[in-house]
PDB file of C-alpha atoms and ligand atoms in Angstrom:
ATOM      1  CA  MET A 126       9.304 -12.058 -16.010  1.00  0.00           C
ATOM      2  CA  LYS A 127      12.555 -10.163 -16.531  1.00  0.00           C
ATOM      3  CA  GLU A 128      15.448 -12.501 -15.686  1.00  0.00           C
ATOM      4  CA  THR A 129      17.138 -10.047 -13.302  1.00  0.00           C
ATOM      5  CA  LEU A 130      13.957  -9.740 -11.226  1.00  0.00           C
ATOM      6  CA  LYS A 131      13.531 -13.466 -10.641  1.00  0.00           C
ATOM      7  CA  LYS A 132      15.833 -13.352  -7.638  1.00  0.00           C
ATOM      8  CA  TYR A 133      13.172 -11.355  -5.763  1.00  0.00           C
ATOM      9  CA  PHE A 134      10.594 -14.132  -6.093  1.00  0.00           C
ATOM     10  CA  ARG A 135      10.203 -17.593  -4.610  1.00  0.00           C
ATOM     11  CA  MET A 136       9.844 -19.135  -8.024  1.00  0.00           C
ATOM     12  CA  ASN A 137       8.738 -22.464  -6.547  1.00  0.00           C
ATOM     13  CA  ARG A 138       5.668 -20.702  -5.099  1.00  0.00           C
ATOM     14  CA  LEU A 139       4.503 -19.480  -8.507  1.00  0.00           C
ATOM     15  CA  PRO A 140       2.139 -19.341 -10.333  1.00  0.00           C
ATOM     16  CA  HIS A 141       0.191 -17.027  -8.073  1.00  0.00           C
ATOM     17  CA  ILE A 142      -3.449 -17.505  -7.137  1.00  0.00           C
ATOM     18  CA  TRP A 143      -4.751 -14.176  -8.441  1.00  0.00           C
ATOM     19  CA  CYS A 144      -7.554 -14.075 -11.019  1.00  0.00           C
ATOM     20  CA  PRO A 145      -6.725 -13.313 -14.665  1.00  0.00           C
ATOM     21  CA  GLY A 146      -6.645  -9.530 -15.098  1.00  0.00           C
ATOM     22  CA  CYS A 147      -6.064  -8.800 -11.410  1.00  0.00           C
ATOM     23  CA  GLY A 148      -3.847  -5.774 -10.841  1.00  0.00           C
ATOM     24  CA  ASN A 149      -2.094  -7.162  -7.767  1.00  0.00           C
ATOM     25  CA  GLY A 150       0.784  -8.571  -9.795  1.00  0.00           C
ATOM     26  CA  ILE A 151       1.447  -5.138 -11.291  1.00  0.00           C
ATOM     27  CA  VAL A 152       1.775  -3.620  -7.820  1.00  0.00           C
ATOM     28  CA  VAL A 153       4.141  -6.395  -6.729  1.00  0.00           C
ATOM     29  CA  GLY A 154       6.086  -5.904  -9.976  1.00  0.00           C
ATOM     30  CA  ALA A 155       6.363  -2.194  -9.172  1.00  0.00           C
ATOM     31  CA  LEU A 156       7.570  -3.017  -5.657  1.00  0.00           C
ATOM     32  CA  VAL A 157      10.394  -5.314  -6.770  1.00  0.00           C
ATOM     33  CA  ARG A 158      11.441  -2.819  -9.442  1.00  0.00           C
ATOM     34  CA  ALA A 159      11.551  -0.102  -6.761  1.00  0.00           C
ATOM     35  CA  ILE A 160      13.634  -2.377  -4.510  1.00  0.00           C
ATOM     36  CA  ASP A 161      15.922  -3.142  -7.457  1.00  0.00           C
ATOM     37  CA  LYS A 162      16.216   0.532  -8.355  1.00  0.00           C
ATOM     38  CA  LEU A 163      17.245   1.385  -4.790  1.00  0.00           C
ATOM     39  CA  GLY A 164      19.650  -1.562  -4.626  1.00  0.00           C
ATOM     40  CA  LEU A 165      18.274  -2.659  -1.250  1.00  0.00           C
ATOM     41  CA  ASN A 166      20.003  -5.568   0.431  1.00  0.00           C
ATOM     42  CA  PRO A 167      17.417  -8.396   0.417  1.00  0.00           C
ATOM     43  CA  ASP A 168      18.836  -9.675   3.709  1.00  0.00           C
ATOM     44  CA  LYS A 169      18.004  -6.314   5.264  1.00  0.00           C
ATOM     45  CA  THR A 170      14.536  -6.025   3.775  1.00  0.00           C
ATOM     46  CA  SER A 171      11.444  -7.588   5.303  1.00  0.00           C
ATOM     47  CA  ILE A 172       7.954  -7.784   3.859  1.00  0.00           C
ATOM     48  CA  ILE A 173       4.969  -8.050   6.183  1.00  0.00           C
ATOM     49  CA  SER A 174       1.400  -8.584   4.989  1.00  0.00           C
ATOM     50  CA  GLY A 175      -2.062  -8.986   6.493  1.00  0.00           C
ATOM     51  CA  ILE A 176      -4.852 -11.084   5.005  1.00  0.00           C
ATOM     52  CA  GLY A 177      -6.534 -10.671   1.640  1.00  0.00           C
ATOM     53  CA  CYS A 178      -5.785 -11.100  -2.051  1.00  0.00           C
ATOM     54  CA  SER A 179      -2.986  -8.531  -1.998  1.00  0.00           C
ATOM     55  CA  SER A 180      -1.537  -9.897   1.213  1.00  0.00           C
ATOM     56  CA  ARG A 181      -0.779 -13.181  -0.516  1.00  0.00           C
ATOM     57  CA  SER A 182       2.153 -11.280  -2.046  1.00  0.00           C
ATOM     58  CA  SER A 183       4.435 -11.913   0.903  1.00  0.00           C
ATOM     59  CA  GLY A 184       4.393 -15.645   0.153  1.00  0.00           C
ATOM     60  CA  TYR A 185       5.725 -15.066  -3.363  1.00  0.00           C
ATOM     61  CA  LEU A 186       8.532 -12.673  -2.445  1.00  0.00           C
ATOM     62  CA  ASN A 187      12.011 -13.960  -1.687  1.00  0.00           C
ATOM     63  CA  PHE A 188      12.716 -11.894   1.414  1.00  0.00           C
ATOM     64  CA  ASP A 189      12.196 -12.473   5.118  1.00  0.00           C
ATOM     65  CA  THR A 190       8.410 -12.301   5.143  1.00  0.00           C
ATOM     66  CA  VAL A 191       5.529 -12.670   7.574  1.00  0.00           C
ATOM     67  CA  HIS A 192       1.938 -13.324   6.490  1.00  0.00           C
ATOM     68  CA  THR A 193       0.138 -12.154   9.614  1.00  0.00           C
ATOM     69  CA  ALA A 194      -3.414 -12.090  10.962  1.00  0.00           C
ATOM     70  CA  HIS A 195      -6.126  -9.965   9.383  1.00  0.00           C
ATOM     71  CA  GLY A 196      -5.460  -6.259   9.941  1.00  0.00           C
ATOM     72  CA  ARG A 197      -2.371  -6.864  12.041  1.00  0.00           C
ATOM     73  CA  ALA A 198       0.460  -6.376   9.559  1.00  0.00           C
ATOM     74  CA  LEU A 199       1.362  -2.999  11.022  1.00  0.00           C
ATOM     75  CA  THR A 200       1.568  -4.365  14.557  1.00  0.00           C
ATOM     76  CA  PHE A 201       4.032  -7.073  13.484  1.00  0.00           C
ATOM     77  CA  ALA A 202       5.936  -4.554  11.410  1.00  0.00           C
ATOM     78  CA  THR A 203       6.101  -2.094  14.304  1.00  0.00           C
ATOM     79  CA  GLY A 204       7.544  -4.766  16.589  1.00  0.00           C
ATOM     80  CA  LEU A 205      10.093  -5.817  14.001  1.00  0.00           C
ATOM     81  CA  LYS A 206      11.169  -2.254  13.284  1.00  0.00           C
ATOM     82  CA  LEU A 207      11.577  -1.481  16.982  1.00  0.00           C
ATOM     83  CA  ALA A 208      13.707  -4.584  17.473  1.00  0.00           C
ATOM     84  CA  ARG A 209      15.684  -4.072  14.258  1.00  0.00           C
ATOM     85  CA  PRO A 210      15.627  -0.400  13.209  1.00  0.00           C
ATOM     86  CA  ASP A 211      18.334  -1.187  10.646  1.00  0.00           C
ATOM     87  CA  LEU A 212      15.892  -3.180   8.484  1.00  0.00           C
ATOM     88  CA  ASN A 213      13.800  -1.865   5.608  1.00  0.00           C
ATOM     89  CA  VAL A 214      10.316  -2.956   6.625  1.00  0.00           C
ATOM     90  CA  ILE A 215       7.607  -2.895   3.974  1.00  0.00           C
ATOM     91  CA  VAL A 216       3.954  -3.619   4.687  1.00  0.00           C
ATOM     92  CA  LEU A 217       1.601  -4.926   2.003  1.00  0.00           C
ATOM     93  CA  THR A 218      -2.086  -4.630   2.808  1.00  0.00           C
ATOM     94  CA  GLY A 219      -5.480  -4.288   1.156  1.00  0.00           C
ATOM     95  CA  ASP A 220      -8.136  -1.620   1.616  1.00  0.00           C
ATOM     96  CA  GLY A 221     -10.228  -3.687   4.030  1.00  0.00           C
ATOM     97  CA  ASP A 222      -7.213  -5.050   5.900  1.00  0.00           C
ATOM     98  CA  ALA A 223      -5.669  -1.586   6.353  1.00  0.00           C
ATOM     99  CA  THR A 224      -8.699   0.589   7.021  1.00  0.00           C
ATOM    100  CA  ALA A 225     -11.321  -1.678   8.638  1.00  0.00           C
ATOM    101  CA  ILE A 226      -9.824  -4.556  10.631  1.00  0.00           C
ATOM    102  CA  GLY A 227      -6.494  -2.752  10.905  1.00  0.00           C
ATOM    103  CA  GLY A 228      -7.802   0.810  10.872  1.00  0.00           C
ATOM    104  CA  ASN A 229      -6.757   1.619  14.407  1.00  0.00           C
ATOM    105  CA  HIS A 230      -3.252   0.246  13.838  1.00  0.00           C
ATOM    106  CA  PHE A 231      -2.999   2.295  10.659  1.00  0.00           C
ATOM    107  CA  ILE A 232      -3.760   5.644  12.276  1.00  0.00           C
ATOM    108  CA  HIS A 233      -1.478   4.985  15.241  1.00  0.00           C
ATOM    109  CA  ALA A 234       1.446   3.828  13.099  1.00  0.00           C
ATOM    110  CA  ALA A 235       1.009   7.075  11.169  1.00  0.00           C
ATOM    111  CA  ARG A 236       0.760   9.086  14.390  1.00  0.00           C
ATOM    112  CA  ARG A 237       4.052   7.621  15.640  1.00  0.00           C
ATOM    113  CA  ASN A 238       5.743   8.306  12.311  1.00  0.00           C
ATOM    114  CA  ILE A 239       7.566   4.993  12.591  1.00  0.00           C
ATOM    115  CA  ASP A 240       9.825   4.250   9.637  1.00  0.00           C
ATOM    116  CA  LEU A 241       7.671   1.736   7.762  1.00  0.00           C
ATOM    117  CA  THR A 242       6.502   1.814   4.165  1.00  0.00           C
ATOM    118  CA  THR A 243       2.907   0.733   3.725  1.00  0.00           C
ATOM    119  CA  ILE A 244       1.507  -0.051   0.296  1.00  0.00           C
ATOM    120  CA  VAL A 245      -2.276  -0.177   0.349  1.00  0.00           C
ATOM    121  CA  PHE A 246      -3.607  -2.169  -2.608  1.00  0.00           C
ATOM    122  CA  ASN A 247      -6.932  -0.415  -3.155  1.00  0.00           C
ATOM    123  CA  ASN A 248      -9.204  -2.703  -5.175  1.00  0.00           C
ATOM    124  CA  ASN A 249     -12.336  -1.174  -3.577  1.00  0.00           C
ATOM    125  CA  ILE A 250     -13.614  -4.446  -2.104  1.00  0.00           C
ATOM    126  CA  TYR A 251     -12.849  -7.492  -0.007  1.00  0.00           C
ATOM    127  CA  GLY A 252     -11.821  -9.731  -2.882  1.00  0.00           C
ATOM    128  CA  MET A 253     -10.631 -12.896  -1.163  1.00  0.00           C
ATOM    129  CA  THR A 254     -13.280 -13.169   1.515  1.00  0.00           C
ATOM    130  CA  GLY A 255     -16.373 -12.845  -0.643  1.00  0.00           C
ATOM    131  CA  GLY A 256     -16.774  -9.411  -2.234  1.00  0.00           C
ATOM    132  CA  GLN A 257     -18.028  -7.489   0.800  1.00  0.00           C
ATOM    133  CA  TYR A 258     -17.774  -3.695   0.727  1.00  0.00           C
ATOM    134  CA  SER A 259     -14.841  -2.095   2.536  1.00  0.00           C
ATOM    135  CA  PRO A 260     -14.245   1.410   3.923  1.00  0.00           C
ATOM    136  CA  LEU A 261     -12.765   2.329   0.524  1.00  0.00           C
ATOM    137  CA  THR A 262     -15.665   1.079  -1.593  1.00  0.00           C
ATOM    138  CA  PRO A 263     -17.213   4.047  -3.427  1.00  0.00           C
ATOM    139  CA  THR A 264     -20.687   5.075  -2.250  1.00  0.00           C
ATOM    140  CA  HIS A 265     -23.561   3.336  -4.106  1.00  0.00           C
ATOM    141  CA  SER A 266     -21.318   0.508  -5.326  1.00  0.00           C
ATOM    142  CA  LYS A 267     -22.700  -2.992  -5.167  1.00  0.00           C
ATOM    143  CA  ALA A 268     -21.102  -5.660  -3.027  1.00  0.00           C
ATOM    144  CA  THR A 269     -22.268  -8.978  -1.638  1.00  0.00           C
ATOM    145  CA  THR A 270     -23.120  -7.097   1.557  1.00  0.00           C
ATOM    146  CA  SER A 271     -24.843  -4.265  -0.334  1.00  0.00           C
ATOM    147  CA  PRO A 272     -26.665  -5.816  -3.305  1.00  0.00           C
ATOM    148  CA  TYR A 273     -28.688  -2.609  -3.811  1.00  0.00           C
ATOM    149  CA  GLY A 274     -25.697  -0.279  -3.463  1.00  0.00           C
ATOM    150  CA  HIS A 275     -24.149   0.756  -0.170  1.00  0.00           C
ATOM    151  CA  ILE A 276     -24.714   4.195   1.313  1.00  0.00           C
ATOM    152  CA  GLU A 277     -21.591   4.836   3.385  1.00  0.00           C
ATOM    153  CA  ASN A 278     -18.983   7.426   2.483  1.00  0.00           C
ATOM    154  CA  PRO A 279     -15.525   5.959   1.775  1.00  0.00           C
ATOM    155  CA  PHE A 280     -12.316   7.065   3.418  1.00  0.00           C
ATOM    156  CA  ASP A 281      -9.775   8.929   1.357  1.00  0.00           C
ATOM    157  CA  ILE A 282      -6.869   6.905   2.695  1.00  0.00           C
ATOM    158  CA  THR A 283      -4.303   9.486   1.676  1.00  0.00           C
ATOM    159  CA  GLU A 284      -6.128  12.172   3.677  1.00  0.00           C
ATOM    160  CA  LEU A 285      -6.506   9.748   6.578  1.00  0.00           C
ATOM    161  CA  ALA A 286      -2.787   8.977   6.518  1.00  0.00           C
ATOM    162  CA  ARG A 287      -1.791  12.622   6.350  1.00  0.00           C
ATOM    163  CA  ALA A 288      -4.190  13.727   9.103  1.00  0.00           C
ATOM    164  CA  SER A 289      -2.961  10.892  11.324  1.00  0.00           C
ATOM    165  CA  GLY A 290       0.691  11.917  11.032  1.00  0.00           C
ATOM    166  CA  ALA A 291       2.240  10.050   8.097  1.00  0.00           C
ATOM    167  CA  SER A 292       5.180  12.010   6.724  1.00  0.00           C
ATOM    168  CA  TYR A 293       5.075  10.717   3.129  1.00  0.00           C
ATOM    169  CA  VAL A 294       1.825  10.088   1.265  1.00  0.00           C
ATOM    170  CA  ALA A 295       1.342   9.211  -2.393  1.00  0.00           C
ATOM    171  CA  ARG A 296      -1.193   7.647  -4.709  1.00  0.00           C
ATOM    172  CA  GLY A 297      -0.577   5.718  -7.901  1.00  0.00           C
ATOM    173  CA  THR A 298      -2.375   3.295 -10.157  1.00  0.00           C
ATOM    174  CA  THR A 299      -1.558   0.074 -11.962  1.00  0.00           C
ATOM    175  CA  TYR A 300      -2.072   1.909 -15.268  1.00  0.00           C
ATOM    176  CA  HIS A 301       0.699   4.417 -14.427  1.00  0.00           C
ATOM    177  CA  THR A 302       3.251   1.696 -13.737  1.00  0.00           C
ATOM    178  CA  TRP A 303       6.512   3.628 -14.007  1.00  0.00           C
ATOM    179  CA  GLU A 304       5.222   6.380 -11.780  1.00  0.00           C
ATOM    180  CA  LEU A 305       4.107   3.763  -9.262  1.00  0.00           C
ATOM    181  CA  ILE A 306       7.655   2.341  -9.171  1.00  0.00           C
ATOM    182  CA  ASN A 307       9.086   5.788  -8.455  1.00  0.00           C
ATOM    183  CA  LEU A 308       6.493   6.559  -5.784  1.00  0.00           C
ATOM    184  CA  ILE A 309       7.233   3.284  -3.989  1.00  0.00           C
ATOM    185  CA  ALA A 310      10.990   3.916  -4.235  1.00  0.00           C
ATOM    186  CA  ASP A 311      10.533   7.413  -2.780  1.00  0.00           C
ATOM    187  CA  ALA A 312       8.354   6.023   0.003  1.00  0.00           C
ATOM    188  CA  ILE A 313      10.965   3.408   0.934  1.00  0.00           C
ATOM    189  CA  SER A 314      13.718   6.031   0.893  1.00  0.00           C
ATOM    190  CA  HIS A 315      11.736   8.363   3.117  1.00  0.00           C
ATOM    191  CA  LYS A 316      12.595   8.253   6.838  1.00  0.00           C
ATOM    192  CA  GLY A 317       9.257   8.017   8.613  1.00  0.00           C
ATOM    193  CA  PHE A 318       5.840   6.472   8.068  1.00  0.00           C
ATOM    194  CA  SER A 319       5.166   6.417   4.341  1.00  0.00           C
ATOM    195  CA  VAL A 320       1.988   5.352   2.598  1.00  0.00           C
ATOM    196  CA  VAL A 321       1.396   4.613  -1.071  1.00  0.00           C
ATOM    197  CA  GLU A 322      -2.175   3.962  -2.137  1.00  0.00           C
ATOM    198  CA  ALA A 323      -2.009   1.762  -5.238  1.00  0.00           C
ATOM    199  CA  ILE A 324      -5.302   1.760  -7.123  1.00  0.00           C
ATOM    200  CA  THR A 325      -5.642  -1.693  -8.650  1.00  0.00           C
ATOM    201  CA  ALA A 326      -8.314  -3.370 -10.724  1.00  0.00           C
ATOM    202  CA  CYS A 327     -10.319  -6.256  -9.301  1.00  0.00           C
ATOM    203  CA  PRO A 328     -12.336  -7.334 -12.330  1.00  0.00           C
ATOM    204  CA  ILE A 329     -13.847 -10.296 -10.510  1.00  0.00           C
ATOM    205  CA  SER A 330     -15.138  -9.352  -7.061  1.00  0.00           C
ATOM    206  CA  PHE A 331     -15.631  -5.611  -7.682  1.00  0.00           C
ATOM    207  CA  GLY A 332     -15.809  -5.230 -11.454  1.00  0.00           C
ATOM    208  CA  ARG A 333     -18.416  -7.919 -12.107  1.00  0.00           C
ATOM    209  CA  GLN A 334     -20.795  -6.776  -9.399  1.00  0.00           C
ATOM    210  CA  ASN A 335     -20.624  -3.196 -10.640  1.00  0.00           C
ATOM    211  CA  LYS A 336     -20.594  -3.967 -14.382  1.00  0.00           C
ATOM    212  CA  LEU A 337     -17.305  -2.142 -14.911  1.00  0.00           C
ATOM    213  CA  GLY A 338     -16.191  -4.289 -17.814  1.00  0.00           C
ATOM    214  CA  ASN A 339     -13.135  -6.462 -18.131  1.00  0.00           C
ATOM    215  CA  ALA A 340      -9.625  -5.822 -16.819  1.00  0.00           C
ATOM    216  CA  PRO A 341      -8.535  -3.580 -19.742  1.00  0.00           C
ATOM    217  CA  ALA A 342     -11.724  -1.514 -19.296  1.00  0.00           C
ATOM    218  CA  MET A 343     -10.910  -1.031 -15.636  1.00  0.00           C
ATOM    219  CA  MET A 344      -7.358   0.016 -16.520  1.00  0.00           C
ATOM    220  CA  LYS A 345      -8.826   2.480 -19.004  1.00  0.00           C
ATOM    221  CA  TRP A 346     -10.925   3.901 -16.172  1.00  0.00           C
ATOM    222  CA  GLN A 347      -7.703   4.524 -14.232  1.00  0.00           C
ATOM    223  CA  LYS A 348      -6.220   6.330 -17.205  1.00  0.00           C
ATOM    224  CA  GLU A 349      -9.255   8.517 -17.850  1.00  0.00           C
ATOM    225  CA  ASN A 350     -10.247   9.389 -14.302  1.00  0.00           C
ATOM    226  CA  THR A 351      -6.932  10.329 -12.761  1.00  0.00           C
ATOM    227  CA  ILE A 352      -4.929  13.525 -12.956  1.00  0.00           C
ATOM    228  CA  SER A 353      -1.368  14.245 -11.870  1.00  0.00           C
ATOM    229  CA  VAL A 354      -0.677  16.498  -8.890  1.00  0.00           C
ATOM    230  CA  LYS A 355       1.036  18.975 -11.197  1.00  0.00           C
ATOM    231  CA  ALA A 356      -1.880  19.184 -13.625  1.00  0.00           C
ATOM    232  CA  ALA A 357      -4.378  19.302 -10.773  1.00  0.00           C
ATOM    233  CA  SER A 358      -2.609  22.261  -9.178  1.00  0.00           C
ATOM    234  CA  LYS A 359      -3.422  24.361 -12.260  1.00  0.00           C
ATOM    235  CA  LEU A 360      -7.148  23.598 -12.307  1.00  0.00           C
ATOM    236  CA  PRO A 361      -9.980  25.160 -10.306  1.00  0.00           C
ATOM    237  CA  ALA A 362     -11.780  22.856  -7.858  1.00  0.00           C
ATOM    238  CA  GLU A 363     -14.885  22.548 -10.036  1.00  0.00           C
ATOM    239  CA  GLN A 364     -12.854  21.072 -12.903  1.00  0.00           C
ATOM    240  CA  LEU A 365     -11.333  18.493 -10.555  1.00  0.00           C
ATOM    241  CA  ALA A 366     -14.686  17.084  -9.499  1.00  0.00           C
ATOM    242  CA  GLY A 367     -14.696  13.318  -9.988  1.00  0.00           C
ATOM    243  CA  LYS A 368     -10.956  13.169 -10.720  1.00  0.00           C
ATOM    244  CA  VAL A 369      -8.536  11.148  -8.616  1.00  0.00           C
ATOM    245  CA  VAL A 370      -5.256  12.981  -8.019  1.00  0.00           C
ATOM    246  CA  ILE A 371      -2.137  10.810  -8.327  1.00  0.00           C
ATOM    247  CA  GLY A 372       1.521  11.380  -7.506  1.00  0.00           C
ATOM    248  CA  GLU A 373       3.333  12.497  -4.380  1.00  0.00           C
ATOM    249  CA  LEU A 374       0.639  14.205  -2.316  1.00  0.00           C
ATOM    250  CA  TYR A 375       2.472  15.084   0.891  1.00  0.00           C
ATOM    251  CA  ARG A 376       5.948  14.981   2.372  1.00  0.00           C
ATOM    252  CA  ARG A 377       7.505  16.454   5.507  1.00  0.00           C
ATOM    253  CA  GLN A 378      10.532  15.817   7.665  1.00  0.00           C
ATOM    254  CA  ALA A 379       9.561  14.860  11.199  1.00  0.00           C
ATOM    255  CA  PRO A 380      11.076  12.971  14.168  1.00  0.00           C
ATOM    256  CA  GLU A 381      10.980   9.221  13.524  1.00  0.00           C
ATOM    257  CA  TYR A 382       9.792   6.857  16.238  1.00  0.00           C
ATOM    258  CA  THR A 383      12.648   4.340  16.511  1.00  0.00           C
ATOM    259  CA  ALA A 384      15.242   7.148  16.528  1.00  0.00           C
ATOM    260  CA  GLU A 385      13.328   8.953  19.281  1.00  0.00           C
ATOM    261  CA  TYR A 386      12.995   5.687  21.199  1.00  0.00           C
ATOM    262  CA  GLN A 387      16.754   5.144  21.010  1.00  0.00           C
ATOM    263  CA  LYS A 388      17.290   8.636  22.434  1.00  0.00           C
ATOM    264  CA  VAL A 389      15.240   7.670  25.476  1.00  0.00           C
ATOM    265  CA  ILE A 390      17.279   4.477  25.908  1.00  0.00           C
ATOM    266  CA  ASP A 391      20.513   6.454  25.586  1.00  0.00           C
ATOM    267  CA  ARG A 392      19.335   9.032  28.104  1.00  0.00           C
ATOM    268  CA  VAL A 393      18.294   6.436  30.655  1.00  0.00           C
ATOM    269  CA  THR A 394      21.395   4.252  30.260  1.00  0.00           C
ATOM    270  CA  GLY A 395      23.904   7.035  29.856  1.00  0.00           C
ATOM    271  CA  GLY A 396      24.543   6.012  26.265  1.00  0.00           C
ATOM    272  CA  ASN A 397      25.586   2.461  27.060  1.00  0.00           C
ATOM    273  CA  GLY A 398      22.227   0.749  26.602  1.00  0.00           C
ATOM    274  CA  GLN A 399      21.032  -1.434  23.796  1.00  0.00           C
TER     275      GLN A 399
HETATM  276  S1  SF4 B 794     -10.803 -11.316  -6.316  1.00  0.00           S
HETATM  277 FE1  SF4 B 794     -10.121  -9.400  -7.256  1.00  0.00          FE
HETATM  278  S2  SF4 B 794      -8.329  -8.729  -6.063  1.00  0.00           S
HETATM  279 FE2  SF4 B 794      -8.725 -10.897  -5.583  1.00  0.00          FE
HETATM  280  S3  SF4 B 794      -7.396 -12.037  -6.993  1.00  0.00           S
HETATM  281 FE3  SF4 B 794      -9.418 -11.880  -7.987  1.00  0.00          FE
HETATM  282  S4  SF4 B 794      -9.276 -10.017  -9.239  1.00  0.00           S
HETATM  283 FE4  SF4 B 794      -7.583  -9.939  -7.790  1.00  0.00          FE
END
């Protein structure tokens, strides 16, 4: 680990518990590099996570952190942000945590456009709890709960976020590391609810069941099956079939929840309220 980044980690909590080849560490590495790039004050930055492999990250990061109940990271983060709008509040969550157990919280946090940054580690499966399929598992994939291939359609979490009201939406991968750093930095800088889907390899719980090869093979898949927003904009729809578009997908300026809430307080108290 680069010496200057060590200050962002609780070194006494390492090594981490992730499997060899897991992409989670790359996403966390991108996050701390984004925080470093922005020069955020660690005392004004809080990390909130749910439950799952990715949500273990909060325990390794040297900030004020909360490792919450399954699916509830956004509820804790919403409460914290309302109480302390001056803080940078970053939520780390997995695909199952964010879109199944926490799905309702996700859409309503987006609808409110509250100033939180949510990084969804999309490894396509419930890794920690046994390899069950999640709402982001691709159709026909095998999981412990679908040994013959499951038949549900997955969410596109970026479309879900945008339709629900998020004002910044992006997608990156652990193969495109530098771009992922920049996307996370832009998301943190954005005032409003921002979502970054980080596609990450889970060679153990997802890769093995679906015979996707080892960790480098899964990274290669990310390289070969993604296309940048810019390149995608020049191609007809039929040539984009099967490709995953990465980069900044959506951004708008919109009223932010804690600022609007403060306006109500000011109106009711004549500007003297807290
Ligand atoms: S089960 Fe998958 S996501 Fe979880 S630590 Fe192992 S490789 Fe990573």
